[in-house]
Coordinates of C-alpha atoms in Angstrom, one line a residue:
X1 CA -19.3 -12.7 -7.7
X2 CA -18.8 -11.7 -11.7
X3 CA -15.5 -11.0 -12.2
X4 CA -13.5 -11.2 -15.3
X5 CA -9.8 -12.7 -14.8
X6 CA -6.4 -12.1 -15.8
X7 CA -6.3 -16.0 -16.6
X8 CA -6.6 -17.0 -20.0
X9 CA -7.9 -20.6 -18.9
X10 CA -8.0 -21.9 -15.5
X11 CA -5.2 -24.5 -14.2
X12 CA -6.4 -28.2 -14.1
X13 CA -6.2 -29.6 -10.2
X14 CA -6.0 -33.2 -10.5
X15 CA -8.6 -34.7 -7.7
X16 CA -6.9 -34.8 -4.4
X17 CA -5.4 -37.9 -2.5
X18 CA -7.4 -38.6 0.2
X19 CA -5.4 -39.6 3.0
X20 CA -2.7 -36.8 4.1
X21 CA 1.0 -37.5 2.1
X22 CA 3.0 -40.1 4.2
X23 CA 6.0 -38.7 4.5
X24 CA 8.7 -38.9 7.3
X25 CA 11.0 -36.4 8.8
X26 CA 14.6 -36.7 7.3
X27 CA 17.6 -37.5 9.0
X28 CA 18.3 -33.8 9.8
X29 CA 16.1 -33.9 12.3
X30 CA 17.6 -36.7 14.6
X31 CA 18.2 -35.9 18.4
X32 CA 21.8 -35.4 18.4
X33 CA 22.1 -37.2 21.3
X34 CA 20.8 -40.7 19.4
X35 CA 21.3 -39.8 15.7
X36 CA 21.1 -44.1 14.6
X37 CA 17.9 -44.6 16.0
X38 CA 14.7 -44.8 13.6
X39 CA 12.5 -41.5 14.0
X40 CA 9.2 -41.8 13.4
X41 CA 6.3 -39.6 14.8
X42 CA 4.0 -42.3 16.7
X43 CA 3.1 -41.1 20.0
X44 CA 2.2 -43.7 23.1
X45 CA -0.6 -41.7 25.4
X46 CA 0.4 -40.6 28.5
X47 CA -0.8 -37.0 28.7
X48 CA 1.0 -34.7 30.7
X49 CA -0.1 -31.4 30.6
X50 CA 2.9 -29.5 32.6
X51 CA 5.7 -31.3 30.5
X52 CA 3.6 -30.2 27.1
X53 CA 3.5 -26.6 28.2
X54 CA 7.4 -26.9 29.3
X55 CA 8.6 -28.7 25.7
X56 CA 6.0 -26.5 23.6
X57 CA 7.6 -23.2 25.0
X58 CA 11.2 -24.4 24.1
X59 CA 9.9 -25.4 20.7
X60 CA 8.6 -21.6 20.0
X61 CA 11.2 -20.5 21.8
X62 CA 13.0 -22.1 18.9
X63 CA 11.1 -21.5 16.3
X64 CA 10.8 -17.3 17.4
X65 CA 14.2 -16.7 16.7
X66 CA 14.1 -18.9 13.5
X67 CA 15.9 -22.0 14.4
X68 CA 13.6 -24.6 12.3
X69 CA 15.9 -27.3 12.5
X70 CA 16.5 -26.8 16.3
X71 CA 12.7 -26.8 16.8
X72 CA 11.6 -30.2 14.7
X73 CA 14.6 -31.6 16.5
X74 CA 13.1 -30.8 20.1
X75 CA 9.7 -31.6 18.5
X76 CA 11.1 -35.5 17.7
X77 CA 13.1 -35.6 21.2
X78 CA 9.4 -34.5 23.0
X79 CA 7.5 -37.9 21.4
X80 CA 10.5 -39.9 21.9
X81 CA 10.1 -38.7 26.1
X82 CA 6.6 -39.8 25.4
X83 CA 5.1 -36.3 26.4
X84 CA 1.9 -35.7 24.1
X85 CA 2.0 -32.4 22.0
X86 CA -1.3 -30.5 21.7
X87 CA -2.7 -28.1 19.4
X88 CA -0.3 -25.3 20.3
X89 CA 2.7 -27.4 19.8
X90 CA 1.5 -28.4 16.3
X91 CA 0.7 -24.9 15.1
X92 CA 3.3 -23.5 16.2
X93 CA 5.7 -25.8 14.1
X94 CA 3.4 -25.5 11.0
X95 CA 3.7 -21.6 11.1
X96 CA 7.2 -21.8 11.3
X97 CA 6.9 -24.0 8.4
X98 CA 5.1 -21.7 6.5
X99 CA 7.4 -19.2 7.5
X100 CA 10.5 -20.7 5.4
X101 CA 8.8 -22.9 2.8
X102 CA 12.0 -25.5 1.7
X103 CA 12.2 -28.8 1.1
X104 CA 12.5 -29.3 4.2
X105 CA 10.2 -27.8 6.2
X106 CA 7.6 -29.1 3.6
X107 CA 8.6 -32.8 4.6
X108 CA 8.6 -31.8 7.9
X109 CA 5.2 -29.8 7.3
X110 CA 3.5 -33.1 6.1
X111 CA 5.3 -35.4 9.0
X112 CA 3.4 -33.2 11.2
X113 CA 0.2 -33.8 8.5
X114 CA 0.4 -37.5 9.2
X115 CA 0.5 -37.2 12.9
X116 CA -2.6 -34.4 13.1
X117 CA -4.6 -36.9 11.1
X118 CA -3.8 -39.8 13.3
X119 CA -4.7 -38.3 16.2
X120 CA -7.8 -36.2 14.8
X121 CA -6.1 -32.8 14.8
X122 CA -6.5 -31.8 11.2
X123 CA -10.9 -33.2 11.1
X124 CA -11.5 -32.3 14.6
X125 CA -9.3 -28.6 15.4
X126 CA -10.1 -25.9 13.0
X127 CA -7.2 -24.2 14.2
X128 CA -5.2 -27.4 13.2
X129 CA -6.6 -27.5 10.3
X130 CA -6.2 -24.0 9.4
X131 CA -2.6 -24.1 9.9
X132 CA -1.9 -26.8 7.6
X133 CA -3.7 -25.7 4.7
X134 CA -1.8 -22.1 5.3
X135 CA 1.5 -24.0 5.5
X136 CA 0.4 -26.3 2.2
X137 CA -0.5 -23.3 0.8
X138 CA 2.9 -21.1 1.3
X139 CA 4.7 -24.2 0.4
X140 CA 2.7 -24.6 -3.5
X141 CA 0.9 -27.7 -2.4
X142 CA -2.4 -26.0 -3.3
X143 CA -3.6 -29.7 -3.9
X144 CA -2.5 -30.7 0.1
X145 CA -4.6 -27.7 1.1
X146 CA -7.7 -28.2 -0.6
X147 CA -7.6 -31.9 0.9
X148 CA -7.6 -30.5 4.3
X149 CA -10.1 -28.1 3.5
X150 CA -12.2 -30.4 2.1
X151 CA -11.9 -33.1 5.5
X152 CA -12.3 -30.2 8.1
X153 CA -15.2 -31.2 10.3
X154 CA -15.5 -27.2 11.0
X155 CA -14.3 -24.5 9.0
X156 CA -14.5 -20.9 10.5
X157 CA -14.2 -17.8 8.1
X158 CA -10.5 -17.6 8.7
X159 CA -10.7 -21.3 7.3
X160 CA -12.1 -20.0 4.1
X161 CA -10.2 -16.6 3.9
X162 CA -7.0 -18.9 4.3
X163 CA -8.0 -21.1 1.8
X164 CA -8.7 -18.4 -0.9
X165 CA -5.3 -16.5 -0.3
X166 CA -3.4 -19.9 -1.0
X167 CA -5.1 -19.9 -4.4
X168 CA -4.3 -16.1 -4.6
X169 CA -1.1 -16.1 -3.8
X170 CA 0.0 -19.1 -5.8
X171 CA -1.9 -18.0 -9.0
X172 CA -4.9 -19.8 -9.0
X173 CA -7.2 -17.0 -9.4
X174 CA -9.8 -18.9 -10.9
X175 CA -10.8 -21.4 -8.0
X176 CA -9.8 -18.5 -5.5
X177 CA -13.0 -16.9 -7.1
X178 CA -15.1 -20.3 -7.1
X179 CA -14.3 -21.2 -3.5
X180 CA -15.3 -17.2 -2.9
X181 CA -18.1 -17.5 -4.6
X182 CA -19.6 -20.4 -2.1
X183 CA -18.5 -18.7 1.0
X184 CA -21.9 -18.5 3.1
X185 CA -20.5 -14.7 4.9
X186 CA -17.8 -12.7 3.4
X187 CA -16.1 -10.3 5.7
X188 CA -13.3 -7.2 5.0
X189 CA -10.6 -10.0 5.3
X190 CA -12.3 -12.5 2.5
X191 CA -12.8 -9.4 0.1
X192 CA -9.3 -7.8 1.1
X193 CA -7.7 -11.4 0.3
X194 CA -9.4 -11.2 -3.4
X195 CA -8.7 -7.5 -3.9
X196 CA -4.8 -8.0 -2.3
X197 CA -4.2 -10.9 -4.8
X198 CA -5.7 -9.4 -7.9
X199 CA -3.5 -6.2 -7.1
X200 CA -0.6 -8.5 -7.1
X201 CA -1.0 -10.2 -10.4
X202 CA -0.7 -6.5 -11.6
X203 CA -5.1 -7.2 -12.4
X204 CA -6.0 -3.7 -11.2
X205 CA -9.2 -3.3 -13.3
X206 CA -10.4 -6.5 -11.7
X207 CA -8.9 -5.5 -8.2
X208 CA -11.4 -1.6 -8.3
X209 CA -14.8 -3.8 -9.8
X210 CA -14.2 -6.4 -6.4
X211 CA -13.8 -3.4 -4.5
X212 CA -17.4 -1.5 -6.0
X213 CA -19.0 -4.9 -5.1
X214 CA -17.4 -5.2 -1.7
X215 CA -19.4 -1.3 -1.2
X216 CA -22.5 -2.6 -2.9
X217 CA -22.1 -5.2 -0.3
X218 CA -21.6 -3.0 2.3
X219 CA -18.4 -4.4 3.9
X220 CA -17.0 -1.6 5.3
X221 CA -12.7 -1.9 4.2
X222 CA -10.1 -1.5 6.3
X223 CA -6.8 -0.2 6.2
X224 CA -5.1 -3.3 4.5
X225 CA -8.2 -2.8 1.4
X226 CA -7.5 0.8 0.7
X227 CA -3.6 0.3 0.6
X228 CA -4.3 -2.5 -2.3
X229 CA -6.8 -0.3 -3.8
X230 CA -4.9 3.0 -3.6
X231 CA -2.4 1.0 -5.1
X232 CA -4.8 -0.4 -8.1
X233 CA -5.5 3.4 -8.7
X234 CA -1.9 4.6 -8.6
X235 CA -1.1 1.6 -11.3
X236 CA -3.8 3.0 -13.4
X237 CA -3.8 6.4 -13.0
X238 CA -7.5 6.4 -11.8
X239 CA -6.9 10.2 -10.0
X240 CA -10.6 10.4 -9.6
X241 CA -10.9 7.1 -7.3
X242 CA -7.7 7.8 -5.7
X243 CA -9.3 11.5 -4.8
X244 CA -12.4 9.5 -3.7
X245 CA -10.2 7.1 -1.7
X246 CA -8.9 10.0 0.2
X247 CA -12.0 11.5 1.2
X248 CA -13.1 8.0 2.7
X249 CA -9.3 7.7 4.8
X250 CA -10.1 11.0 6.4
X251 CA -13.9 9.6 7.4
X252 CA -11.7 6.4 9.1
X253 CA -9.9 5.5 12.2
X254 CA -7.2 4.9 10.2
X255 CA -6.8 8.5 8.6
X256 CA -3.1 8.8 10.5
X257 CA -2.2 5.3 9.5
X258 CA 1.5 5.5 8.2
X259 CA 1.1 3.1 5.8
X260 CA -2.5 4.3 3.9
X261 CA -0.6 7.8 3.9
X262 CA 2.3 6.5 2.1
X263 CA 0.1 4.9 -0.4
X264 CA -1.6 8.3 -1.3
X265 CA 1.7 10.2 -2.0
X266 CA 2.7 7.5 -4.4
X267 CA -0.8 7.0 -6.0
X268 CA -0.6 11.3 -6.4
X269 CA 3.2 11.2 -7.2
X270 CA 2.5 8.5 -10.0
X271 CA -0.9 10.8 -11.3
X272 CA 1.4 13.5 -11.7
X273 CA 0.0 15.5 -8.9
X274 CA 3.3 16.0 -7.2
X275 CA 1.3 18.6 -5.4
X276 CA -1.4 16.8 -3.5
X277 CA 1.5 14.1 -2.9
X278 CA 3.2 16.7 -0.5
X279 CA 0.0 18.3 1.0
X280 CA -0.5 15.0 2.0
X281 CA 3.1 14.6 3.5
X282 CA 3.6 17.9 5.2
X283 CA 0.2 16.6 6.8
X284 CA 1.3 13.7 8.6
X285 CA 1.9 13.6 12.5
X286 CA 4.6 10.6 11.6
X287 CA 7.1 10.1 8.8
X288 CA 9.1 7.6 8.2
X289 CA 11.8 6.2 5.9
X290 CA 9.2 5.4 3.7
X291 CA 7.4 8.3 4.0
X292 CA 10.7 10.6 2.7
X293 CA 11.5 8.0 -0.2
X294 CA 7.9 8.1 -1.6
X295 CA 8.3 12.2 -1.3
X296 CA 11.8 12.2 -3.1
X297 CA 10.9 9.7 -5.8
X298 CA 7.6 12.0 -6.5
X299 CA 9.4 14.7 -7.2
X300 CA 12.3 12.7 -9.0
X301 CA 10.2 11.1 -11.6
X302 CA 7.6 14.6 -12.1
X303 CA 11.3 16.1 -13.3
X304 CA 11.1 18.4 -10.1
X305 CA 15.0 17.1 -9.5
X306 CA 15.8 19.8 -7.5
X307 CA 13.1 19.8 -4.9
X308 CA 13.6 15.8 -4.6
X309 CA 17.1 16.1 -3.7
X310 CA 16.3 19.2 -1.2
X311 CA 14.3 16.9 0.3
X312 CA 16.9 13.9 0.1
X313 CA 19.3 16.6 2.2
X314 CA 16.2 17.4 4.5
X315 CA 15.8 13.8 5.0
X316 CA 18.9 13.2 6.4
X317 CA 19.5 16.4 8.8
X318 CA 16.4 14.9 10.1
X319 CA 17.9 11.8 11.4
X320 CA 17.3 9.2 8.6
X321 CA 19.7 7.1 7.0
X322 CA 18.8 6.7 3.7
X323 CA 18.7 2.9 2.2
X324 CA 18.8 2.0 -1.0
X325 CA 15.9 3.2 -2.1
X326 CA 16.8 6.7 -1.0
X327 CA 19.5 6.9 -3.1
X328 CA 17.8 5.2 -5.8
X329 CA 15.4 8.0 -6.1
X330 CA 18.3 10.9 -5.4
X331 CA 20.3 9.2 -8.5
X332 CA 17.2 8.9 -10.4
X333 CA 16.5 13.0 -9.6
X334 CA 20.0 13.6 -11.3
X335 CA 19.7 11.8 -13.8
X336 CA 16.4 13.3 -15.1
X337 CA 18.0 16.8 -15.0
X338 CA 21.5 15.7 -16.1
X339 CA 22.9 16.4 -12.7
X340 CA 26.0 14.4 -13.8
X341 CA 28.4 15.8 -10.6
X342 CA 25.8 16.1 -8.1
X343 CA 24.7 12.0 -9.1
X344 CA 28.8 11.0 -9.1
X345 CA 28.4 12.0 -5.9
X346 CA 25.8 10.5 -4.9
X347 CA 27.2 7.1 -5.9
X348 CA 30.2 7.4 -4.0
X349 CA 28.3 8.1 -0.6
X350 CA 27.0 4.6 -1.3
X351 CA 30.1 2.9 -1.9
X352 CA 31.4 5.0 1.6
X353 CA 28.3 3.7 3.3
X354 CA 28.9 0.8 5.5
X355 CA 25.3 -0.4 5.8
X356 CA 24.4 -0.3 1.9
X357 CA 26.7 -1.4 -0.7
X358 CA 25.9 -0.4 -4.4
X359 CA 23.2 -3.0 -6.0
X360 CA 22.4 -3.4 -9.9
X361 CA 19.8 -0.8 -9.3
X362 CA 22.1 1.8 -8.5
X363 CA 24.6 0.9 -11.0
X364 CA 21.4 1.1 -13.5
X365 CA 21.2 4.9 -12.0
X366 CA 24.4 5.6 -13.2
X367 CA 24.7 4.3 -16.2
X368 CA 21.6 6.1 -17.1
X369 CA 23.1 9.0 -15.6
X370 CA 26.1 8.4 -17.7
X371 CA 23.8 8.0 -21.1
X372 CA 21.0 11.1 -20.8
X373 CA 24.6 13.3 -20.6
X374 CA 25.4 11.6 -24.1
X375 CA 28.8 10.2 -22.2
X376 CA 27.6 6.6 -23.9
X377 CA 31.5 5.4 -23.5
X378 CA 31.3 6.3 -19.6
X379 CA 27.7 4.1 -19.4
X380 CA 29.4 1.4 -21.4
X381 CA 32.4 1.5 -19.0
X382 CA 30.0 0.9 -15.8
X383 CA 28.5 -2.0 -17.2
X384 CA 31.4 -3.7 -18.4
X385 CA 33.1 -3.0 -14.7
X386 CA 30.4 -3.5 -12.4
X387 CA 30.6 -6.4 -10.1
X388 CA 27.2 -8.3 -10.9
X389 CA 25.8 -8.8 -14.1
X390 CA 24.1 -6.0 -15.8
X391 CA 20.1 -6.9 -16.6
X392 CA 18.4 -6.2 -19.4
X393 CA 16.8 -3.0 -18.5
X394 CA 20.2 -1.2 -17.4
X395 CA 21.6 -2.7 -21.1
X396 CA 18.4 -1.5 -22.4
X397 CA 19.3 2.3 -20.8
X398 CA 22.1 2.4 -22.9
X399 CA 20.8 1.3 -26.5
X400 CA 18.2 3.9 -25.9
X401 CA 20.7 6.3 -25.4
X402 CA 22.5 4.8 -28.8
X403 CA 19.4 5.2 -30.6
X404 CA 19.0 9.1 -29.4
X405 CA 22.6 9.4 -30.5
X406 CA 22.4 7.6 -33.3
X407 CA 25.5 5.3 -32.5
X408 CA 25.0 2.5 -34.2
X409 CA 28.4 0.7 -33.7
X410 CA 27.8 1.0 -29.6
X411 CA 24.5 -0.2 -30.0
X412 CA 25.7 -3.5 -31.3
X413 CA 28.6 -3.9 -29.2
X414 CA 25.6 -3.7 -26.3
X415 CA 23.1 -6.4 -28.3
X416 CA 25.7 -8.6 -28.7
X417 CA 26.8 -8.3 -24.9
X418 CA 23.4 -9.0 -24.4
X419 CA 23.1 -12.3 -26.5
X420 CA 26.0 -13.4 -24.7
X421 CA 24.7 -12.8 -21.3
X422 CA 20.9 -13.8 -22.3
X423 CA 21.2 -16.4 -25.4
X424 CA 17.0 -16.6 -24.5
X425 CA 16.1 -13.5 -23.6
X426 CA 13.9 -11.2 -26.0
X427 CA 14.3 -8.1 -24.6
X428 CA 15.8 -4.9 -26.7
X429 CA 15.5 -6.1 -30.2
X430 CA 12.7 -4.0 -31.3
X431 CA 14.6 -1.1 -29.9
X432 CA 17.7 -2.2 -31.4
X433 CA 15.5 -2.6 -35.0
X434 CA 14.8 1.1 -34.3
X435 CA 18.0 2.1 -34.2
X436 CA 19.1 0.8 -37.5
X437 CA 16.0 2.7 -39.3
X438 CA 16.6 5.9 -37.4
X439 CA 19.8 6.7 -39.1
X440 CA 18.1 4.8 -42.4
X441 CA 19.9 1.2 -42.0
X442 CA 17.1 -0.6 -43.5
X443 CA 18.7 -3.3 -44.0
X444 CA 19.8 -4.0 -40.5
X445 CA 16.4 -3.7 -39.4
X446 CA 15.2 -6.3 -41.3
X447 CA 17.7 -8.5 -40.3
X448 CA 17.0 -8.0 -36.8
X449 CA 13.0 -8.5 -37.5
X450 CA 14.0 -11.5 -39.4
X451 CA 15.7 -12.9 -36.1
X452 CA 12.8 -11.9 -34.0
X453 CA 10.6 -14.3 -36.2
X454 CA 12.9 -16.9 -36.3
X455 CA 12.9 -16.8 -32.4
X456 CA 9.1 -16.3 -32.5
X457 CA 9.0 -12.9 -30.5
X458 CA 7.0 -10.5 -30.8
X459 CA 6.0 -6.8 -30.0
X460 CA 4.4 -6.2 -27.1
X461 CA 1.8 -3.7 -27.7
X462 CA 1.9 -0.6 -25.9
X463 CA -1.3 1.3 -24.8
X464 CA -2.9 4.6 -23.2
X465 CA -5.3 5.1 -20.9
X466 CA -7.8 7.7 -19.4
X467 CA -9.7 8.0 -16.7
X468 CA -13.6 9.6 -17.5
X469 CA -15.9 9.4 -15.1
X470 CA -13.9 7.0 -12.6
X471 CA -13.7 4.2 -15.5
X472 CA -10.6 3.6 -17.4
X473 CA -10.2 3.7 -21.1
X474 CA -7.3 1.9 -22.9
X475 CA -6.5 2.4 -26.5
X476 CA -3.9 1.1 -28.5
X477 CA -1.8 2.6 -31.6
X478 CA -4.2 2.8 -34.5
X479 CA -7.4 1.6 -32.4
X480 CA -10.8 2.1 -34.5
X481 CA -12.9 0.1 -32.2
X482 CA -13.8 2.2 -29.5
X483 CA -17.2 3.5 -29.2
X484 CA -16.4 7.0 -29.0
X485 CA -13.6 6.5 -31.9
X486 CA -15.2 9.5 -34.1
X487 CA -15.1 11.8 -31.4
X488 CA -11.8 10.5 -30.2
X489 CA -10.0 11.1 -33.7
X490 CA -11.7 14.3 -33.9
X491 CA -9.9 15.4 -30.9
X492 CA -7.1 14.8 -31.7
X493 CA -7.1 16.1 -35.4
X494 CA -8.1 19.1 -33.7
X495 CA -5.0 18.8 -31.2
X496 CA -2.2 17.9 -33.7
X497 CA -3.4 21.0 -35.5
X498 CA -2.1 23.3 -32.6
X499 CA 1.0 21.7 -32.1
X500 CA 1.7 22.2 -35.2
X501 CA 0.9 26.0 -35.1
X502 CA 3.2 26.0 -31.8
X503 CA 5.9 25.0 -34.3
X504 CA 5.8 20.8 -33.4
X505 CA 7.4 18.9 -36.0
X506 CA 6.5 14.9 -35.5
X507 CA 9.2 12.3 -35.7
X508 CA 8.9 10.1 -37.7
X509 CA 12.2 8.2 -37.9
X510 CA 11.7 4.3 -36.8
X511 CA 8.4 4.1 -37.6
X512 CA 8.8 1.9 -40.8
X513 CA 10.9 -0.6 -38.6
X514 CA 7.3 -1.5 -36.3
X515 CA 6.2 -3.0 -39.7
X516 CA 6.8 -6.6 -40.3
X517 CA 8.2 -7.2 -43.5

């Protein structure tokens, strides 16, 4: 498999230990009935097959309604009575491990290690095995896991597939592809886990070229792959995929599935073809909560603020009780079209609503509410009031506000807020530079460039992209290097000229402060 990486350079796995990490259960997980005596998970044979059935029930029992401590507990009291656990009893406490990764449960986890490699669980069960390289895994003991893997006496596919998601989901991208790479027969769950994890490391390029080669391959996906690729083409704005996405959904069993149906309203909400998005949801059978909020925050964010809070309204005559997210997207809607009443109101149903209490995403709402009005005092009043400690993206809201209303004095009342809140944090200071040049402080800009280099930030660079022919361009501010770049320029020589015959004046104001000095 040829895939090019979102890792710069691969992490460094020091070799493995070879025998499983000795490590008891603490304390906490004494009987309570003989909380002195030494605990330790040695287990005397005397099989008993009714009494394992009877104790391993109790234990998921336990463990089902998410009482760890109750269920390693009953686990310790079971060797102590001399009953031997099976393979049941020993997966069933590693997925609940896995379920809560703590310090605990990874103790625990590797008590349980000890005693499945004692008593040839973790060479001889794949099943065994399986479950303790998933719990290693979930727990960041990628090294823990690969030794298991590595002394299996018999891996299955779900072995494997297991295996590579731990590297997935912890990062390791690299040796998830290497350990891909050797697996004799990939199925839809081996490519799924690759295309799943590169989607989550925000590698959508990487996530569509696995995809092509899982078709060249001839793996047929399932509902799990499209949702991660629907939403690899919703992140890129690849319309043409997503289009040809949809045309396989309908051709699948799954073509009513909830979930892949969500996915395409958002993937055509976030192309900016708010249209197809609701095709798509008056078509479905089913709605649900998700199904409304994906609607309402299409609209919401394709400035169609009206229709998004019909349908807000429609939602709840329905039946639905919105969640924050529904009222995310409502608050959003008015603030895009400077509902500032409609929005107040909005907030105060949260703050009435007993089942959802205002979080810092809300309060971000408002005070971006509060600034596209030009009411900067009111924004600043909700973020020196609220109750949790604005972020840098809602005190961000506000300095672009300052800079649009060229209120310079606000805007460093805010960055020093900031400072104060986030002494390390870099966020906001090239829009803060901006500010100063767009009213002509020149001075002030370099200053606050001088303290960017001293801190050793730097801009981010910001880029476009296009999708032509199902691939995806990028291009950056001032790029010459593209192939096509005299045909590109041409274009858009040709396309500044009718602007400016519509009567489009550029602005230019801030553009000196995105040079270093």
């Amino acid at each position: 498999m040829i895939l090019t990486t979102c890792i710069a350079t691969p992490t460094h796995h020091p070799d493995p230990p070879k025998q499983p990490p000795q490590i008891h259960p603490p304390s906490t997980f004494s009987p309570p009935n003989n909380p002195n005596k030494n605990q330790t998970l040695s287990l005397k044979h005397k099989p008993n097959s009714n009494q394992t059935v009877s104790w391993t029930s109790s234990i998921s029992h336990h463990c089902k309604n998410n009482n760890f401590l109750k269920a390693a507990s009953e686990f310790i009291q079971m060797l102590e009575a001399e009953v031997e656990p099976n393979h049941i009893t020993l997966i069933t406490l590693l997925s609940a491990c896995a379920h809560s990764p703590s310090k605990t449960s990874i103790t625990f986890g590797a008590a349980l290690h000890t005693h499945a490699f004692k008593h040839g669980f973790a060479m001889n069960d794949v099943m065994v095995g399986t479950a303790l390289i998933d719990m290693y895994a979930k727990c960041g003991k990628l090294d823990y896991a690969r030794l298991v893997f590595d002394q299996m006496g018999v891996r299955n596919l779900v072995s494997w597939n297991t295996m590579i998601d731990g590297y997935m989901k912890n990062g390791d991208v690299d040796d998830a592809l290497k350990l891909f790479d050797k697996l004799p027969v990939k199925n839809v769950v081996s490519w799924t886990v690759v295309i799943g994890g590169f989607v989550k490391k925000e590698c959508y390029e990487e996530a569509l070229e696995c995809f092509r080669e899982m078709q060249l391959a001839g793996v047929v996906p399932d509902f799990v792959t499209v949702i991660a690729i629907i939403s690899a083409c919703a992140n890129l704005g690849a319309l043409g995929l997503g289009l040809w996405v949809h045309r396989l959904v309908m051709k699948k069993e799954f073509r009513d599935n909830v979930k892949v149906l969500n996915s395409l309203i958002d993937m055509y909400a976030r192309c900016g073809c708010i249209e197809l998005a609701r095709q798509v949801f008056d078509g479905m059978s089913q709605r649900n909560l998700v199904s409304w909020n994906s609607i309402i925050v299409g609209f919401a964010v394709n400035g169609l603020a009206d229709k998004a809070l019909s349908f807000f309204r429609s939602m709840k005559k329905e039946g639905l009780e919105p969640n924050g997210v529904s009222y995310t997207s409502a608050l959003t809607a008015c603030s895009h079209a400077g509902l500032i009443d409609e929005g107040l109101k909005i907030f105060a149903d949260i703050k009435r609503d007993h089942r959802n209490s205002p979080r810092i995403e809300h309060y971000g709402c408002l005070v971006d509410l509060y600034s596209r009005a030009g009411r900067l005092k009111e924004a600043w009043d909700v973020i020196k009031k609220m109750p949790m400690m604005p972020n840098e993206v809602v005190l961000g809201s506000l300095l672009a506000a300052c800079r649009t209303q060229g209120d310079v004095e606000l805007a460093e009342k805010v960055m020093k807020y900031q400072v104060e809140l986030y002494p390390g944090g870099d966020s906001n200071y090239v829009l803060f530079s901006n500010i100063y040049a767009a009213v002509g402080k020149w001075d002030g800009a370099s200053k606050v460039r001088r303290e960017m280099k001293e801190r050793g930030l730097q801009k981010n660079l910001a880029f476009s992209s296009i999708e032509i022919d199902s691939g995806i361009h990028k291009f950056v501010s001032g790029d010459k290097y593209h192939e096509e770049n005299d045909y590109i320029y041409s274009a858009l020589e040709l396309l500044s000229f009718e602007l400016h015959l519509y009567g489009y004046v550029p602005d230019f104001s801030g553009k000196e402060s995105d040079v270093d000095d």
